[in-house]
Coordinates of C-alpha atoms in Angstrom, one line a residue:
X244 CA -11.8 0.4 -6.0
X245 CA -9.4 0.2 -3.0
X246 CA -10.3 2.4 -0.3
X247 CA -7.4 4.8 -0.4
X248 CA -6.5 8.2 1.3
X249 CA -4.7 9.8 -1.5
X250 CA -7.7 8.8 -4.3
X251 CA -10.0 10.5 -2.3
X252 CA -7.7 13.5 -1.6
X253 CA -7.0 13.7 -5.4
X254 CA -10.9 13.4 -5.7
X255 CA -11.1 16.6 -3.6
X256 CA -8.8 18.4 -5.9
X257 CA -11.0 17.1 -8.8
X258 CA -14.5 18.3 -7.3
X259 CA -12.5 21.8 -6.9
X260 CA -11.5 22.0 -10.6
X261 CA -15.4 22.0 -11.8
X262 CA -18.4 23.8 -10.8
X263 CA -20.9 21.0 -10.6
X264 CA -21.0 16.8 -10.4
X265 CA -22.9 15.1 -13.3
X266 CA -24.6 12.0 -12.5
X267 CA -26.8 9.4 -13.9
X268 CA -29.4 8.1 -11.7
X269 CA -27.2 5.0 -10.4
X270 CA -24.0 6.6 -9.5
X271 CA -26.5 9.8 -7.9
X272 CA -28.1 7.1 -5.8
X273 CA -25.0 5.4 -5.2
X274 CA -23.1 7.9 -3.8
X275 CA -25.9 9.8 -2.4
X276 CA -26.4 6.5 0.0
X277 CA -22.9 6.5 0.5
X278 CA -21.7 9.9 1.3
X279 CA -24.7 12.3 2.3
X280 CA -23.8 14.4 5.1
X281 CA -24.0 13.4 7.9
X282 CA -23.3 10.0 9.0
X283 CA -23.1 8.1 12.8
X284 CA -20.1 8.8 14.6
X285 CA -17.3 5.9 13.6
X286 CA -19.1 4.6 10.2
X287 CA -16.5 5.7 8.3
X288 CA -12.6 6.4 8.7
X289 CA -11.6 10.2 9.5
X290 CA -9.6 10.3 6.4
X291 CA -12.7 9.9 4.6
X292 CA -14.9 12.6 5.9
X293 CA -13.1 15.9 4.0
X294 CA -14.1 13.8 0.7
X295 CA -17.8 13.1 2.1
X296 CA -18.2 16.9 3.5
X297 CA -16.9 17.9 -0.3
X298 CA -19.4 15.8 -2.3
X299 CA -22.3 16.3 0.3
X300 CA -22.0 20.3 -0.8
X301 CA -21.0 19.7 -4.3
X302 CA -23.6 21.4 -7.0
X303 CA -25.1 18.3 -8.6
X304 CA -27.0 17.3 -12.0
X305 CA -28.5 14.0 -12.1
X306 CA -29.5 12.5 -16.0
X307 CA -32.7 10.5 -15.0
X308 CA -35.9 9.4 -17.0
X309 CA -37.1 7.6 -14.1
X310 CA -36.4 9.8 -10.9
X311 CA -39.2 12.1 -10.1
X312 CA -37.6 14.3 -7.5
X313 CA -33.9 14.7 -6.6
X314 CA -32.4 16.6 -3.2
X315 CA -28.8 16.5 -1.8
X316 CA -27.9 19.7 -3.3
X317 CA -29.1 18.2 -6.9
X318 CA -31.4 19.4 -9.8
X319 CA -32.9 17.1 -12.4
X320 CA -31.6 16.7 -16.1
X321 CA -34.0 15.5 -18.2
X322 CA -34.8 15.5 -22.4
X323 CA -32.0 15.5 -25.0
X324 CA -29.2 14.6 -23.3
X325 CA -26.8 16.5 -25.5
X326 CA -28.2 20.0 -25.5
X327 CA -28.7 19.5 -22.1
X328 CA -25.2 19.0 -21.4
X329 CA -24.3 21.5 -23.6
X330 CA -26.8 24.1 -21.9
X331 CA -24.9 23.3 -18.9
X332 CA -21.2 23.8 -20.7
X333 CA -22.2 26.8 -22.2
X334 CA -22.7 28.1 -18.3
X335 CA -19.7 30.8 -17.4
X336 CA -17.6 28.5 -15.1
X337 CA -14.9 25.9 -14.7
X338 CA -16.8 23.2 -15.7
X339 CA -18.8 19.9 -15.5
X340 CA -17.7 17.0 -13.3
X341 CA -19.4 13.0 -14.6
X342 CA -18.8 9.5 -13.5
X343 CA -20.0 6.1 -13.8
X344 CA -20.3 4.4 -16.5
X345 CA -23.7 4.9 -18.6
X346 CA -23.1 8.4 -18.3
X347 CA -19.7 8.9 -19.5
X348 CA -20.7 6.4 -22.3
X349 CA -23.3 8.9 -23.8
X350 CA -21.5 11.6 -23.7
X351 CA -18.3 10.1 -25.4
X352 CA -21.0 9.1 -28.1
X353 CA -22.2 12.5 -28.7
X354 CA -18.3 13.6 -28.1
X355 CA -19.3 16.0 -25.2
X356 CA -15.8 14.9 -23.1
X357 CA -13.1 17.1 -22.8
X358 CA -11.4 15.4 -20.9
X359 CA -11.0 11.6 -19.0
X360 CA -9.1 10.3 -16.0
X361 CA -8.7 6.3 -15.3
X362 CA -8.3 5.6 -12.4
X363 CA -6.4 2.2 -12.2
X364 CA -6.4 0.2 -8.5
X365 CA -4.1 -2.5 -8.4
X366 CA -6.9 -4.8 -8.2
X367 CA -7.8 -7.7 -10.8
X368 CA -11.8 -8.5 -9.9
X369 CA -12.7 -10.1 -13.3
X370 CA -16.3 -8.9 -13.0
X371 CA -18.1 -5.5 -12.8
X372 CA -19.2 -3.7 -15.7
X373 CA -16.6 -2.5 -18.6
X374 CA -16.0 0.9 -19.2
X375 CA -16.8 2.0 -23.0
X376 CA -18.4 -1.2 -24.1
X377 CA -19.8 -1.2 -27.4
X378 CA -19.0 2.5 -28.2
X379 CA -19.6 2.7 -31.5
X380 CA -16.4 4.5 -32.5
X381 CA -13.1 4.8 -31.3
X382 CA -11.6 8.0 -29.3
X383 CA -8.0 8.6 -29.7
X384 CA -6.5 10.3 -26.3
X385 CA -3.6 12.2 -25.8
X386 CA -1.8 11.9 -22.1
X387 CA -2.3 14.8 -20.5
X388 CA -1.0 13.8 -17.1
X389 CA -0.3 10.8 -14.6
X390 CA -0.2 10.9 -11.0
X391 CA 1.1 7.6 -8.8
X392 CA -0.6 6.8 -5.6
X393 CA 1.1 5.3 -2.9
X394 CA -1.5 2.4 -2.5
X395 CA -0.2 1.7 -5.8
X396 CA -3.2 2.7 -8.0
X397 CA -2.3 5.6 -10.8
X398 CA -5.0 8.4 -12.1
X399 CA -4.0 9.0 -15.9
X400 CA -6.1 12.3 -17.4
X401 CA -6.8 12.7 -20.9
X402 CA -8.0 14.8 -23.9
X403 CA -9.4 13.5 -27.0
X404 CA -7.1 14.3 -30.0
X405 CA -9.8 15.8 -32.1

C-alpha cells in the first residue's frame, strides 16, 4: 500500500459508514501496533493522525482462537465463526467493518459479505499474500461504485450478485 492522504481520508468515511471493525488476530495486532492512540510527537505525518484517532476509538471485534485477552476498545470473537458474525449483523445498526485477508476469506466462504471494496495502489510488488486464494467457489460482483485517488490508486466497492 502507498502511504496516501486521500486512502486514509476515504478510510475515515468508511469507519463512519459501520458501527464496529472486524478483525482477525493478524490485522488486530497489526494495526493495533500501528495506530493505538497515542504515539511520540513526529512518528507519523499530521495527515495521518485523524485516521489513527478514528481507528484508535473505533468499536472492534477480533476472530482469534489463539488470543487470550484483547483491549484497544476490542472484544473477543470466538466459536462458530458464522453465527458469530451473524449475531453481530443481526445487531440494530449500520453495520460490520472486516479486513485482511483470512478474515474476508471465511466470510466470502460462508457468504456473510455484503459488500467489498479493492483498493488498487499503483504498485506492482510481486509478493505478499493473494486475496481470495483457493476460495472454493466463485462470487460474481456487481460495481457498485469507483472512486480515483489522486496518488493514482482507485477504491472500487462491490455487491455480490446473489
Amino acid at each position: 500500500m502507498i502511504a496516501d492522504e486521500d486512502v486514509h481520508r476515504h478510510a475515515i468515511v468508511n469507519f463512519e459508514r459501520a458501527d464496529a471493525l472486524l478483525f482477525g488476530r493478524v490485522t488486530y495486532e497489526m494495526m493495533e501496533a500501528g495506530w493505538r492512540w497515542p504515539v511520540p510527537a513526529g512518528a507519523r505525518p499530521d495527515w495521518m493522525e485523524p485516521f489513527a484517532k478514528t481507528i484508535d476509538v473505533a468499536k472492534k471485534y477480533v476472530v482469534s482462537s489463539t488470543l487470550q485477552r484483547v483491549d484497544w476498545n476490542a472484544e473477543l470473537v470466538r466459536g462458530d465463526l458464522g453465527k458469530a458474525v451473524q449475531q453481530l449483523k443481526a445487531q440494530p445498526g449500520k453495520g460490520l467493518l472486516t479486513g485482511g485477508v483470512t478474515l474476508p476469506m471465511a466470510l466470502a466462504e460462508l457468504g456473510l459479505i455484503d459488500e467489498y471494496e479493492f483498493v488498487v495502489h499503483p504498485r506492482v510488488v510481486g509478493h505478499g499474500p493473494k486475496l481470495f486464494a483457493g476460495l472454493s467457489k466463485q462470487i460474481d460482483l456487481r460495481l457498485v461504485s469507483r472512486l480515483e485517488f489522486g496518488s493514482g490508486a482507485m477504491a472500487m466497492r462491490y455487491e455480490p450478485r446473489r
